[in-house]
Tab-separated table of C-alpha atoms in Angstrom:
chain	number	residue	atom	x	y	z
A	1	MET	CA	0.000	0.000	0.000
A	2	SER	CA	1.324	3.443	-0.966
A	3	LEU	CA	1.295	6.462	1.315
A	4	ILE	CA	1.697	10.086	0.220
A	5	VAL	CA	3.828	11.631	2.959
A	6	ASP	CA	2.186	14.694	4.473
A	7	PHE	CA	4.717	17.222	5.720
A	8	LYS	CA	2.113	19.464	7.316
A	9	ASN	CA	0.517	16.786	9.503
A	10	VAL	CA	3.365	14.390	10.273
A	11	SER	CA	2.189	10.793	10.594
A	12	MET	CA	4.030	7.780	11.982
A	13	GLN	CA	1.964	5.448	9.781
A	14	GLY	CA	4.172	2.579	8.593
A	15	LEU	CA	6.947	3.441	11.041
A	16	GLU	CA	5.260	2.425	14.312
A	17	SER	CA	7.625	-0.500	14.959
A	18	SER	CA	10.650	1.800	15.137
A	19	PRO	CA	11.755	2.886	18.614
A	20	PHE	CA	12.291	6.286	16.942
A	21	ALA	CA	8.998	6.329	15.021
A	22	GLU	CA	8.206	9.978	15.758
A	23	ALA	CA	11.685	11.243	14.815
A	24	LEU	CA	11.848	8.973	11.744
A	25	ALA	CA	8.444	10.257	10.636
A	26	GLY	CA	9.910	13.746	10.935
A	27	VAL	CA	12.864	12.790	8.721
A	28	ARG	CA	10.466	11.310	6.169
A	29	ALA	CA	8.293	14.458	6.277
A	30	ASN	CA	11.406	16.620	5.917
A	31	GLU	CA	12.251	14.782	2.688
A	32	ALA	CA	8.648	15.172	1.476
A	33	ARG	CA	8.754	18.921	2.122
A	34	TYR	CA	12.056	19.256	0.240
A	35	TYR	CA	10.751	17.491	-2.894
A	36	TRP	CA	7.488	19.414	-2.804
A	37	ASN	CA	9.162	22.808	-2.399
A	38	LYS	CA	11.875	22.201	-5.008
A	39	TYR	CA	10.059	20.061	-7.616
A	40	GLN	CA	6.339	20.082	-6.709
A	41	HIS	CA	6.742	16.304	-6.376
A	42	ARG	CA	4.679	14.296	-3.879
A	43	PHE	CA	6.867	11.956	-1.832
A	44	VAL	CA	5.233	8.521	-1.826
A	45	VAL	CA	6.433	5.551	0.220
A	46	GLU	CA	5.535	1.871	0.095
A	47	ALA	CA	5.828	-0.824	2.730
A	48	ALA	CA	9.084	-2.786	2.501
A	49	GLU	CA	7.301	-5.994	1.537
A	50	ASP	CA	5.762	-4.190	-1.446
A	51	SER	CA	9.009	-2.647	-2.651
A	52	VAL	CA	11.595	-5.413	-2.599
A	53	ASP	CA	13.130	-4.260	-5.919
A	54	THR	CA	13.926	-0.805	-4.520
A	55	ILE	CA	15.423	-2.217	-1.323
A	56	ASP	CA	17.466	-4.753	-3.310
A	57	TYR	CA	18.767	-1.936	-5.530
A	58	VAL	CA	19.879	0.180	-2.551
A	59	ASN	CA	21.470	-2.885	-0.918
A	60	HIS	CA	23.303	-3.695	-4.174
A	61	VAL	CA	24.799	-0.196	-4.402
A	62	LEU	CA	25.815	-0.190	-0.716
A	63	GLU	CA	27.419	-3.622	-0.927
A	64	ASN	CA	29.299	-3.006	-4.175
A	65	GLU	CA	30.480	0.506	-3.336
A	66	ARG	CA	31.422	0.174	0.346
A	67	GLY	CA	30.753	-3.418	1.433
A	68	LEU	CA	27.884	-2.218	3.644
A	69	LYS	CA	25.075	-4.472	4.891
A	70	PHE	CA	22.629	-3.169	7.487
A	71	ALA	CA	21.226	-5.373	10.222
A	72	SER	CA	18.185	-3.152	10.750
A	73	ARG	CA	14.900	-4.118	9.106
A	74	PRO	CA	13.661	-1.902	6.252
A	75	LEU	CA	10.186	-0.509	6.933
A	76	GLU	CA	9.465	1.549	3.815
A	77	SER	CA	10.969	2.677	0.562
A	78	SER	CA	10.389	5.161	-2.207
A	79	ARG	CA	11.593	5.346	-5.809
A	80	PHE	CA	10.950	8.175	-8.263
A	81	GLN	CA	12.452	10.554	-10.800
A	82	VAL	CA	12.632	14.339	-10.426
A	83	ALA	CA	14.330	16.489	-13.062
A	84	ASP	CA	17.248	14.330	-14.263
A	85	LEU	CA	17.648	12.439	-10.965
A	86	ASN	CA	16.443	8.953	-10.171
A	87	MET	CA	16.002	8.605	-6.423
A	88	ALA	CA	15.655	5.550	-4.199
A	89	TYR	CA	15.004	5.775	-0.446
A	90	VAL	CA	14.862	3.176	2.314
A	91	PHE	CA	13.661	3.954	5.857
A	92	TYR	CA	14.872	1.482	8.493
A	93	GLN	CA	13.461	0.410	11.853
A	94	SER	CA	16.637	1.683	13.564
A	95	GLY	CA	15.808	5.290	12.545
A	96	LEU	CA	18.222	5.334	9.604
A	97	SER	CA	17.247	6.705	6.202
A	98	ILE	CA	19.349	5.934	3.125
A	99	ASN	CA	18.935	7.458	-0.299
A	100	VAL	CA	20.596	6.751	-3.615
A	101	MET	CA	20.680	9.687	-6.024
A	102	TYR	CA	21.584	8.674	-9.563
A	103	SER	CA	21.595	11.173	-12.417
A	104	VAL	CA	20.257	9.938	-15.738
A	105	GLU	CA	22.849	12.145	-17.472
A	106	PRO	CA	26.338	10.675	-17.974
A	107	GLY	CA	28.738	12.335	-15.540
A	108	GLY	CA	25.863	13.724	-13.447
A	109	LYS	CA	25.468	13.604	-9.676
A	110	ARG	CA	25.548	10.130	-8.148
A	111	ALA	CA	25.711	9.643	-4.409
A	112	VAL	CA	24.435	7.712	-1.414
A	113	GLY	CA	23.146	9.739	1.522
A	114	PHE	CA	22.613	8.645	5.123
A	115	LYS	CA	20.370	10.417	7.623
A	116	LEU	CA	20.150	9.495	11.284
A	117	CYS	CA	17.023	10.546	13.120
A	118	GLU	CA	17.223	12.350	16.425
A	119	GLY	CA	18.017	10.060	19.356
A	120	MET	CA	19.516	7.141	17.472
A	121	ASP	CA	23.141	6.072	17.750
A	122	VAL	CA	25.355	5.845	14.691
A	123	PRO	CA	24.852	2.303	13.339
A	124	ASP	CA	27.819	-0.025	13.803
A	125	GLU	CA	27.993	-0.381	10.017
A	126	LEU	CA	28.771	3.362	9.680
A	127	ALA	CA	30.734	4.018	12.884
A	128	ASP	CA	34.329	5.133	12.262
A	129	LYS	CA	33.670	5.230	8.484
A	130	PHE	CA	31.731	8.480	8.086
A	131	LYS	CA	31.564	11.874	9.741
A	132	PHE	CA	28.073	13.236	10.243
A	133	ALA	CA	27.023	16.864	9.911
A	134	ARG	CA	24.087	18.164	11.949
A	135	GLN	CA	21.058	19.806	10.399
A	136	LYS	CA	18.154	21.371	12.281
A	137	SER	CA	14.648	20.641	11.023
A	138	LYS	CA	11.323	21.897	12.333
A	139	LEU	CA	9.837	18.544	11.352
A	140	ALA	CA	12.595	16.219	12.561
A	141	GLY	CA	14.584	18.029	15.250
A	142	THR	CA	18.297	17.421	14.699
A	143	ILE	CA	19.176	15.208	11.737
A	144	ARG	CA	22.709	13.918	11.312
A	145	GLY	CA	23.744	13.244	7.746
A	146	SER	CA	26.611	11.997	5.643
A	147	TYR	CA	27.157	10.760	2.104
A	148	PHE	CA	29.580	9.250	-0.365
A	149	VAL	CA	29.936	9.637	-4.117
A	150	ILE	CA	29.056	6.597	-6.221
A	151	LYS	CA	31.930	5.513	-8.448
A	152	GLY	CA	30.354	2.513	-10.217
A	153	GLU	CA	27.481	2.266	-12.688
A	154	TYR	CA	24.088	1.455	-11.159
A	155	PRO	CA	21.384	2.857	-13.414
A	156	ILE	CA	17.950	2.753	-11.879
A	157	GLU	CA	14.592	3.313	-13.465
A	158	ALA	CA	11.991	5.303	-11.565
A	159	GLU	CA	8.848	3.329	-10.794
């Protein structure tokens, strides 16, 4: 089942099993607000069991680029295209959000971003490998984020 993320009335729907459900819902709403304000694009998520292809894609990029595998259970994902960017998101039970940004243009922007919701510890998989910058959000409190540039080729089609 798909859910259009409302950034005006933040909902924890789909994220209830996370110990950081409220903060993770804020991170998700923060992303929805960004895409609406910049592209007039509605941010839609699907339950993990309904979006295995997206989760497999993100896992493939993480494994091939940095040898990363996350122990936390994925709760939701999103996949879409805005402008010349194909985007894939996964929201995890631990409070982690991962996105893969992959430009459709050769030589365009290609990166993996990590966001940690307020209150969660840095996952063991990322500890000592990435430095996290802090960002204040009215919707999510303090978000810590980091990223790396994708070096390989992982084209993705928007759903």
